[in-house]
Amino acid sequence: MEKQLRVMVVGAHPDDCDFNYGGIALQYAALGHKVKFLSLCNGCYGHHVMTPKETAARRYLETQEAAKVAGIEYDVWDVDDCTLEANLENRKRLIRDIREFQPDILFSHRPNDYHADHRNAAVLVQDASYLLIVPGFCPETPAMRKMPTILYCWDRFQQPPFQVDVVVGIDSVIDKKFEMMHCHESQVYEWLPYSHCKEHTVPQDKSKRLEWLHGKRIDREAAPDDNYILTTVAQNHSEEDEAWLASNYRKELIERYGEAGRHIHFAEAFGGCEYGTLLTKESIPELFPF
Ligand SMILES: [Zn+2]
């Protein structure tokens, strides 16, 4: 390793980071780079049975289990779901957190994502970007000398459509990514199936659940039809993303990995933000060293 990278992922809810960046987080961590996930909301409304307090407590524990699987750090702010605001207080709080971690690369949602918390998380990251290097603002936490490179995680939203700059194959870590998602039990086996009216498909036998989660993704490896984007636009956290990305961005995978790119089954995709230190052709291999 030429240089240890510091990689920070800012998600809105305690599973967004895992779903969107679990594959690259595992690859960074395996190479000895330092990864931190930060969820700005506590996940309290992500359940249909438990109280918000019970849900937030359980979801925090789930983040810590996922962090153990990946060998990363995972923080959660004490902000209730659906209440995250891109206000001055949160801007300062995020600036302090980012400055303390000193990331080289920072990932978050796009500001035209479907959930208000995702949009506000994105705006908070954008608002923080330049201020990270302004010493007079939040002077109690020393300013960074250089802004991190900021990237958005892939999403399906079309107004405007996603601009992809980096597509990473994650086949070598897909099983471990399932293990990370498996830790978010209240989500992947309870709330998300319930919210899609699919709760009856989840095995009651807990020992069969990881296999079910795995099978559900493998089954959907085939490229979806042209209506895919439109018909699924409202469903974030979908199970087929990694397989669909590998099919849809085959050309980019071949450019990155040569012939091996033809045989990649699962991928994650990212697009550079115009704020922060710009992503360039030269910086991509340094920032994505796998
Ligand atoms: Zn979310």
mmCIF file of C-alpha atoms and ligand atoms in Angstrom:
data_model
loop_
_atom_site.group_PDB
_atom_site.id
_atom_site.type_symbol
_atom_site.label_atom_id
_atom_site.label_comp_id
_atom_site.label_asym_id
_atom_site.label_seq_id
_atom_site.Cartn_x
_atom_site.Cartn_y
_atom_site.Cartn_z
ATOM 1 C CA MET A 1 0.000 0.000 0.000
ATOM 2 C CA GLU A 2 1.519 3.308 -1.094
ATOM 3 C CA LYS A 3 -0.639 5.425 1.170
ATOM 4 C CA GLN A 4 -3.363 4.584 3.638
ATOM 5 C CA LEU A 5 -6.565 6.173 2.382
ATOM 6 C CA ARG A 6 -9.192 7.557 4.726
ATOM 7 C CA VAL A 7 -12.631 6.813 3.374
ATOM 8 C CA MET A 8 -15.795 8.325 4.853
ATOM 9 C CA VAL A 9 -19.344 7.437 3.868
ATOM 10 C CA VAL A 10 -22.222 9.672 4.970
ATOM 11 C CA GLY A 11 -25.617 7.990 4.712
ATOM 12 C CA ALA A 12 -29.017 9.146 5.883
ATOM 13 C CA HIS A 13 -30.104 5.915 7.618
ATOM 14 C CA PRO A 14 -28.375 3.024 9.393
ATOM 15 C CA ASP A 15 -28.139 0.723 6.361
ATOM 16 C CA ASP A 16 -27.737 3.165 3.457
ATOM 17 C CA CYS A 17 -23.954 3.005 3.728
ATOM 18 C CA ASP A 18 -23.959 -0.798 3.717
ATOM 19 C CA PHE A 19 -26.308 -1.147 0.749
ATOM 20 C CA ASN A 20 -24.607 1.424 -1.434
ATOM 21 C CA TYR A 21 -20.958 1.079 -0.462
ATOM 22 C CA GLY A 22 -20.589 -2.258 1.353
ATOM 23 C CA GLY A 23 -18.598 -3.748 -1.527
ATOM 24 C CA ILE A 24 -16.034 -0.994 -1.793
ATOM 25 C CA ALA A 25 -15.852 -0.567 1.990
ATOM 26 C CA LEU A 26 -14.863 -4.229 2.285
ATOM 27 C CA GLN A 27 -12.250 -3.837 -0.439
ATOM 28 C CA TYR A 28 -10.744 -0.704 1.128
ATOM 29 C CA ALA A 29 -10.698 -2.357 4.569
ATOM 30 C CA ALA A 30 -9.109 -5.553 3.197
ATOM 31 C CA LEU A 31 -6.247 -3.455 1.804
ATOM 32 C CA GLY A 32 -5.680 -1.749 5.159
ATOM 33 C CA HIS A 33 -7.379 1.559 4.372
ATOM 34 C CA LYS A 34 -9.434 3.270 7.074
ATOM 35 C CA VAL A 35 -13.200 3.350 6.532
ATOM 36 C CA LYS A 36 -15.856 5.140 8.530
ATOM 37 C CA PHE A 37 -19.612 4.935 7.954
ATOM 38 C CA LEU A 38 -21.760 7.686 9.434
ATOM 39 C CA SER A 39 -25.547 7.544 9.501
ATOM 40 C CA LEU A 40 -27.061 10.965 10.130
ATOM 41 C CA CYS A 41 -30.422 9.537 11.305
ATOM 42 C CA ASN A 42 -31.009 6.899 13.942
ATOM 43 C CA GLY A 43 -33.413 4.742 11.926
ATOM 44 C CA CYS A 44 -36.214 5.124 14.492
ATOM 45 C CA TYR A 45 -39.123 4.997 12.033
ATOM 46 C CA GLY A 46 -37.854 2.083 9.972
ATOM 47 C CA HIS A 47 -40.163 -0.505 11.464
ATOM 48 C CA HIS A 48 -43.867 -1.379 11.462
ATOM 49 C CA VAL A 49 -44.106 -3.092 14.869
ATOM 50 C CA MET A 50 -41.455 -1.788 17.254
ATOM 51 C CA THR A 51 -41.640 1.636 18.896
ATOM 52 C CA PRO A 52 -39.307 4.336 17.512
ATOM 53 C CA LYS A 53 -37.146 4.074 20.636
ATOM 54 C CA GLU A 54 -36.853 0.290 20.352
ATOM 55 C CA THR A 55 -36.172 0.558 16.632
ATOM 56 C CA ALA A 56 -33.402 3.133 17.021
ATOM 57 C CA ALA A 57 -31.720 1.054 19.743
ATOM 58 C CA ARG A 58 -31.898 -2.125 17.671
ATOM 59 C CA ARG A 59 -30.705 -0.434 14.522
ATOM 60 C CA TYR A 60 -27.683 1.003 16.306
ATOM 61 C CA LEU A 61 -26.712 -2.498 17.424
ATOM 62 C CA GLU A 62 -27.161 -3.728 13.855
ATOM 63 C CA THR A 63 -24.733 -1.069 12.573
ATOM 64 C CA GLN A 64 -22.141 -2.229 15.070
ATOM 65 C CA GLU A 65 -22.536 -5.845 13.988
ATOM 66 C CA ALA A 66 -22.111 -4.837 10.336
ATOM 67 C CA ALA A 67 -19.061 -2.756 11.272
ATOM 68 C CA LYS A 68 -17.507 -5.821 12.925
ATOM 69 C CA VAL A 69 -18.064 -7.917 9.779
ATOM 70 C CA ALA A 70 -16.372 -5.270 7.638
ATOM 71 C CA GLY A 71 -13.665 -4.175 10.076
ATOM 72 C CA ILE A 72 -14.732 -0.540 9.905
ATOM 73 C CA GLU A 73 -16.021 2.222 12.181
ATOM 74 C CA TYR A 74 -19.776 3.033 12.148
ATOM 75 C CA ASP A 75 -21.268 6.089 13.878
ATOM 76 C CA VAL A 76 -24.918 7.062 14.116
ATOM 77 C CA TRP A 77 -26.217 10.534 14.955
ATOM 78 C CA ASP A 78 -29.097 10.909 17.421
ATOM 79 C CA VAL A 79 -31.418 12.498 14.836
ATOM 80 C CA ASP A 80 -34.828 10.886 14.327
ATOM 81 C CA ASP A 81 -35.737 9.620 10.850
ATOM 82 C CA CYS A 82 -37.669 12.023 8.640
ATOM 83 C CA THR A 83 -36.486 15.031 10.647
ATOM 84 C CA LEU A 84 -32.965 15.591 9.265
ATOM 85 C CA GLU A 85 -32.585 19.218 8.199
ATOM 86 C CA ALA A 86 -29.823 20.843 6.197
ATOM 87 C CA ASN A 87 -29.550 23.606 8.801
ATOM 88 C CA LEU A 88 -26.631 25.468 10.329
ATOM 89 C CA GLU A 89 -26.440 23.279 13.438
ATOM 90 C CA ASN A 90 -26.166 20.077 11.405
ATOM 91 C CA ARG A 91 -23.775 21.711 8.921
ATOM 92 C CA LYS A 92 -21.404 22.573 11.782
ATOM 93 C CA ARG A 93 -21.781 19.127 13.335
ATOM 94 C CA LEU A 94 -20.977 17.409 10.052
ATOM 95 C CA ILE A 95 -18.027 19.707 9.366
ATOM 96 C CA ARG A 96 -16.573 18.793 12.775
ATOM 97 C CA ASP A 97 -17.078 15.073 12.159
ATOM 98 C CA ILE A 98 -15.498 15.206 8.707
ATOM 99 C CA ARG A 99 -12.558 17.314 9.903
ATOM 100 C CA GLU A 100 -11.935 14.897 12.776
ATOM 101 C CA PHE A 101 -11.817 11.929 10.428
ATOM 102 C CA GLN A 102 -9.825 13.785 7.693
ATOM 103 C CA PRO A 103 -11.093 11.752 4.714
ATOM 104 C CA ASP A 104 -9.333 11.654 1.359
ATOM 105 C CA ILE A 105 -12.567 10.510 -0.206
ATOM 106 C CA LEU A 106 -16.128 11.156 0.932
ATOM 107 C CA PHE A 107 -19.261 9.436 -0.356
ATOM 108 C CA SER A 108 -22.914 10.381 0.044
ATOM 109 C CA HIS A 109 -26.334 10.441 -1.602
ATOM 110 C CA ARG A 110 -27.302 12.767 -4.452
ATOM 111 C CA PRO A 111 -29.486 15.760 -3.576
ATOM 112 C CA ASN A 112 -32.325 14.554 -5.826
ATOM 113 C CA ASP A 113 -32.862 11.251 -4.046
ATOM 114 C CA TYR A 114 -36.377 10.146 -3.062
ATOM 115 C CA HIS A 115 -36.212 10.505 0.714
ATOM 116 C CA ALA A 116 -36.061 13.893 2.425
ATOM 117 C CA ASP A 117 -33.342 12.567 4.768
ATOM 118 C CA HIS A 118 -31.242 11.408 1.790
ATOM 119 C CA ARG A 119 -31.628 14.801 0.101
ATOM 120 C CA ASN A 120 -30.740 16.686 3.270
ATOM 121 C CA ALA A 121 -27.745 14.428 3.927
ATOM 122 C CA ALA A 122 -26.538 15.225 0.402
ATOM 123 C CA VAL A 123 -27.045 18.956 0.874
ATOM 124 C CA LEU A 124 -25.237 18.858 4.224
ATOM 125 C CA VAL A 125 -22.242 17.187 2.550
ATOM 126 C CA GLN A 126 -22.302 19.737 -0.262
ATOM 127 C CA ASP A 127 -22.613 22.619 2.224
ATOM 128 C CA ALA A 128 -19.723 21.248 4.262
ATOM 129 C CA SER A 129 -17.395 20.683 1.301
ATOM 130 C CA TYR A 130 -15.654 24.052 0.896
ATOM 131 C CA LEU A 131 -16.055 25.024 4.547
ATOM 132 C CA LEU A 132 -13.880 22.081 5.555
ATOM 133 C CA ILE A 133 -10.820 24.153 4.623
ATOM 134 C CA VAL A 134 -12.022 27.488 6.080
ATOM 135 C CA PRO A 135 -10.191 27.776 9.431
ATOM 136 C CA GLY A 136 -12.358 30.581 10.850
ATOM 137 C CA PHE A 137 -15.553 28.513 10.573
ATOM 138 C CA CYS A 138 -15.970 26.011 13.432
ATOM 139 C CA PRO A 139 -12.466 26.979 14.654
ATOM 140 C CA GLU A 140 -12.622 24.538 17.596
ATOM 141 C CA THR A 141 -11.946 21.690 15.122
ATOM 142 C CA PRO A 142 -8.875 22.422 12.995
ATOM 143 C CA ALA A 143 -9.680 22.931 9.311
ATOM 144 C CA MET A 144 -8.460 20.481 6.700
ATOM 145 C CA ARG A 145 -5.808 21.718 4.246
ATOM 146 C CA LYS A 146 -7.388 19.951 1.300
ATOM 147 C CA MET A 147 -11.008 19.125 0.581
ATOM 148 C CA PRO A 148 -11.771 15.431 0.097
ATOM 149 C CA THR A 149 -12.917 14.154 -3.275
ATOM 150 C CA ILE A 150 -16.678 13.735 -3.004
ATOM 151 C CA LEU A 151 -18.680 11.078 -4.870
ATOM 152 C CA TYR A 152 -22.344 10.206 -5.028
ATOM 153 C CA CYS A 153 -23.595 6.647 -4.814
ATOM 154 C CA TRP A 154 -25.542 5.401 -7.812
ATOM 155 C CA ASP A 155 -29.304 5.825 -7.791
ATOM 156 C CA ARG A 156 -32.115 5.396 -10.296
ATOM 157 C CA PHE A 157 -33.479 8.900 -10.247
ATOM 158 C CA GLN A 158 -33.789 10.557 -13.630
ATOM 159 C CA GLN A 159 -34.271 14.237 -12.924
ATOM 160 C CA PRO A 160 -31.364 14.589 -13.629
ATOM 161 C CA PRO A 161 -30.082 11.090 -14.520
ATOM 162 C CA PHE A 162 -27.026 9.700 -12.740
ATOM 163 C CA GLN A 163 -23.617 10.440 -14.296
ATOM 164 C CA VAL A 164 -21.373 7.443 -13.669
ATOM 165 C CA ASP A 165 -17.614 7.983 -13.312
ATOM 166 C CA VAL A 166 -16.434 4.863 -11.487
ATOM 167 C CA VAL A 167 -17.810 1.301 -11.617
ATOM 168 C CA VAL A 168 -16.213 -1.229 -9.275
ATOM 169 C CA GLY A 169 -16.609 -5.017 -9.478
ATOM 170 C CA ILE A 170 -17.437 -6.497 -6.081
ATOM 171 C CA ASP A 171 -17.678 -10.246 -6.807
ATOM 172 C CA SER A 172 -14.791 -11.039 -4.453
ATOM 173 C CA VAL A 173 -16.653 -9.515 -1.505
ATOM 174 C CA ILE A 174 -20.305 -10.051 -2.409
ATOM 175 C CA ASP A 175 -20.769 -12.845 0.155
ATOM 176 C CA LYS A 176 -19.353 -10.632 2.858
ATOM 177 C CA LYS A 177 -21.578 -7.767 1.701
ATOM 178 C CA PHE A 178 -24.558 -10.121 2.200
ATOM 179 C CA GLU A 179 -23.228 -10.811 5.685
ATOM 180 C CA MET A 180 -23.159 -7.066 6.374
ATOM 181 C CA MET A 181 -26.722 -6.675 5.130
ATOM 182 C CA HIS A 182 -27.744 -9.761 7.113
ATOM 183 C CA CYS A 183 -26.746 -7.825 10.259
ATOM 184 C CA HIS A 184 -29.503 -5.309 9.456
ATOM 185 C CA GLU A 185 -32.095 -7.897 10.417
ATOM 186 C CA SER A 186 -34.836 -5.401 11.290
ATOM 187 C CA GLN A 187 -34.475 -4.014 7.764
ATOM 188 C CA VAL A 188 -33.738 -6.816 5.320
ATOM 189 C CA TYR A 189 -36.042 -9.410 6.944
ATOM 190 C CA GLU A 190 -38.680 -7.197 8.547
ATOM 191 C CA TRP A 191 -39.254 -3.600 7.474
ATOM 192 C CA LEU A 192 -38.147 -3.686 3.825
ATOM 193 C CA PRO A 193 -40.138 -6.847 2.922
ATOM 194 C CA TYR A 194 -43.118 -5.389 4.825
ATOM 195 C CA SER A 195 -42.837 -2.045 3.017
ATOM 196 C CA HIS A 196 -42.868 -3.905 -0.344
ATOM 197 C CA CYS A 197 -45.782 -6.177 0.800
ATOM 198 C CA LYS A 198 -43.380 -9.165 0.568
ATOM 199 C CA GLU A 199 -43.129 -10.142 4.232
ATOM 200 C CA HIS A 200 -44.690 -13.567 3.509
ATOM 201 C CA THR A 201 -41.617 -14.497 1.403
ATOM 202 C CA VAL A 202 -39.159 -14.249 4.318
ATOM 203 C CA PRO A 203 -38.243 -17.636 5.877
ATOM 204 C CA GLN A 204 -39.422 -17.964 9.471
ATOM 205 C CA ASP A 205 -36.421 -20.167 10.161
ATOM 206 C CA LYS A 206 -33.627 -17.707 10.886
ATOM 207 C CA SER A 207 -30.936 -20.144 9.726
ATOM 208 C CA LYS A 208 -32.380 -19.986 6.196
ATOM 209 C CA ARG A 209 -32.489 -16.212 5.954
ATOM 210 C CA LEU A 210 -28.982 -15.464 4.733
ATOM 211 C CA GLU A 211 -29.407 -18.030 1.988
ATOM 212 C CA TRP A 212 -32.765 -16.434 1.111
ATOM 213 C CA LEU A 213 -31.162 -12.993 0.931
ATOM 214 C CA HIS A 214 -28.364 -14.372 -1.218
ATOM 215 C CA GLY A 215 -30.709 -16.289 -3.530
ATOM 216 C CA LYS A 216 -32.976 -13.324 -3.981
ATOM 217 C CA ARG A 217 -30.070 -11.327 -5.409
ATOM 218 C CA ILE A 218 -28.529 -14.091 -7.515
ATOM 219 C CA ASP A 219 -31.900 -14.839 -9.145
ATOM 220 C CA ARG A 220 -32.106 -11.327 -10.444
ATOM 221 C CA GLU A 221 -28.775 -11.304 -12.193
ATOM 222 C CA ALA A 222 -30.320 -11.035 -15.668
ATOM 223 C CA ALA A 223 -30.490 -7.527 -17.041
ATOM 224 C CA PRO A 224 -33.922 -6.049 -16.474
ATOM 225 C CA ASP A 225 -35.958 -4.637 -19.315
ATOM 226 C CA ASP A 226 -36.184 -1.006 -20.356
ATOM 227 C CA ASN A 227 -39.013 -0.323 -17.958
ATOM 228 C CA TYR A 228 -36.824 -1.227 -15.048
ATOM 229 C CA ILE A 229 -35.796 2.304 -14.156
ATOM 230 C CA LEU A 230 -39.288 3.717 -14.408
ATOM 231 C CA THR A 231 -41.067 0.912 -12.628
ATOM 232 C CA THR A 232 -38.665 0.708 -9.735
ATOM 233 C CA VAL A 233 -37.710 4.326 -9.366
ATOM 234 C CA ALA A 234 -39.447 4.697 -6.022
ATOM 235 C CA GLN A 235 -37.804 1.640 -4.487
ATOM 236 C CA ASN A 236 -34.513 2.434 -2.985
ATOM 237 C CA HIS A 237 -32.575 -0.362 -1.254
ATOM 238 C CA SER A 238 -33.597 -2.772 -3.996
ATOM 239 C CA GLU A 239 -32.128 -6.245 -3.954
ATOM 240 C CA GLU A 240 -31.011 -6.340 -7.551
ATOM 241 C CA ASP A 241 -28.846 -3.241 -7.690
ATOM 242 C CA GLU A 242 -25.391 -4.841 -7.712
ATOM 243 C CA ALA A 243 -26.317 -7.339 -10.435
ATOM 244 C CA TRP A 244 -28.131 -4.745 -12.500
ATOM 245 C CA LEU A 245 -25.185 -2.356 -12.259
ATOM 246 C CA ALA A 246 -22.776 -5.022 -13.518
ATOM 247 C CA SER A 247 -25.039 -5.714 -16.512
ATOM 248 C CA ASN A 248 -25.801 -2.098 -17.249
ATOM 249 C CA TYR A 249 -22.210 -0.824 -16.956
ATOM 250 C CA ARG A 250 -20.492 -3.708 -18.766
ATOM 251 C CA LYS A 251 -18.542 -1.343 -21.053
ATOM 252 C CA GLU A 252 -17.181 0.573 -18.059
ATOM 253 C CA LEU A 253 -16.245 -2.692 -16.305
ATOM 254 C CA ILE A 254 -14.344 -3.887 -19.401
ATOM 255 C CA GLU A 255 -12.555 -0.534 -19.618
ATOM 256 C CA ARG A 256 -11.515 -0.860 -15.983
ATOM 257 C CA TYR A 257 -10.721 -4.590 -15.736
ATOM 258 C CA GLY A 258 -10.075 -5.615 -19.355
ATOM 259 C CA GLU A 259 -11.537 -8.967 -20.467
ATOM 260 C CA ALA A 260 -12.193 -9.925 -16.827
ATOM 261 C CA GLY A 261 -14.781 -7.153 -16.803
ATOM 262 C CA ARG A 262 -17.029 -9.291 -19.045
ATOM 263 C CA HIS A 263 -17.428 -11.846 -16.279
ATOM 264 C CA ILE A 264 -18.150 -9.600 -13.316
ATOM 265 C CA HIS A 265 -21.575 -10.324 -11.803
ATOM 266 C CA PHE A 266 -21.885 -7.637 -9.161
ATOM 267 C CA ALA A 267 -20.842 -3.996 -9.122
ATOM 268 C CA GLU A 268 -21.210 -0.691 -7.338
ATOM 269 C CA ALA A 269 -21.172 2.609 -9.215
ATOM 270 C CA PHE A 270 -20.316 6.175 -8.273
ATOM 271 C CA GLY A 271 -20.342 9.633 -9.777
ATOM 272 C CA GLY A 272 -18.079 12.567 -8.910
ATOM 273 C CA CYS A 273 -19.553 15.607 -7.180
ATOM 274 C CA GLU A 274 -18.618 19.014 -8.588
ATOM 275 C CA TYR A 275 -17.663 20.249 -5.124
ATOM 276 C CA GLY A 276 -14.638 19.183 -3.106
ATOM 277 C CA THR A 277 -11.394 18.141 -4.806
ATOM 278 C CA LEU A 278 -12.435 17.114 -8.298
ATOM 279 C CA LEU A 279 -12.292 13.491 -9.343
ATOM 280 C CA THR A 280 -9.941 13.143 -12.331
ATOM 281 C CA LYS A 281 -8.740 10.327 -14.591
ATOM 282 C CA GLU A 282 -5.439 10.460 -12.683
ATOM 283 C CA SER A 283 -7.020 10.380 -9.228
ATOM 284 C CA ILE A 284 -9.395 7.467 -9.891
ATOM 285 C CA PRO A 285 -6.680 4.740 -9.636
ATOM 286 C CA GLU A 286 -5.279 6.377 -6.474
ATOM 287 C CA LEU A 287 -8.681 6.673 -4.808
ATOM 288 C CA PHE A 288 -9.975 3.271 -5.989
ATOM 289 C CA PRO A 289 -6.856 1.066 -5.624
ATOM 290 C CA PHE A 290 -8.545 -2.273 -6.343
HETATM 291 ZN ZN ZN B 1 -32.147 5.620 3.612
#
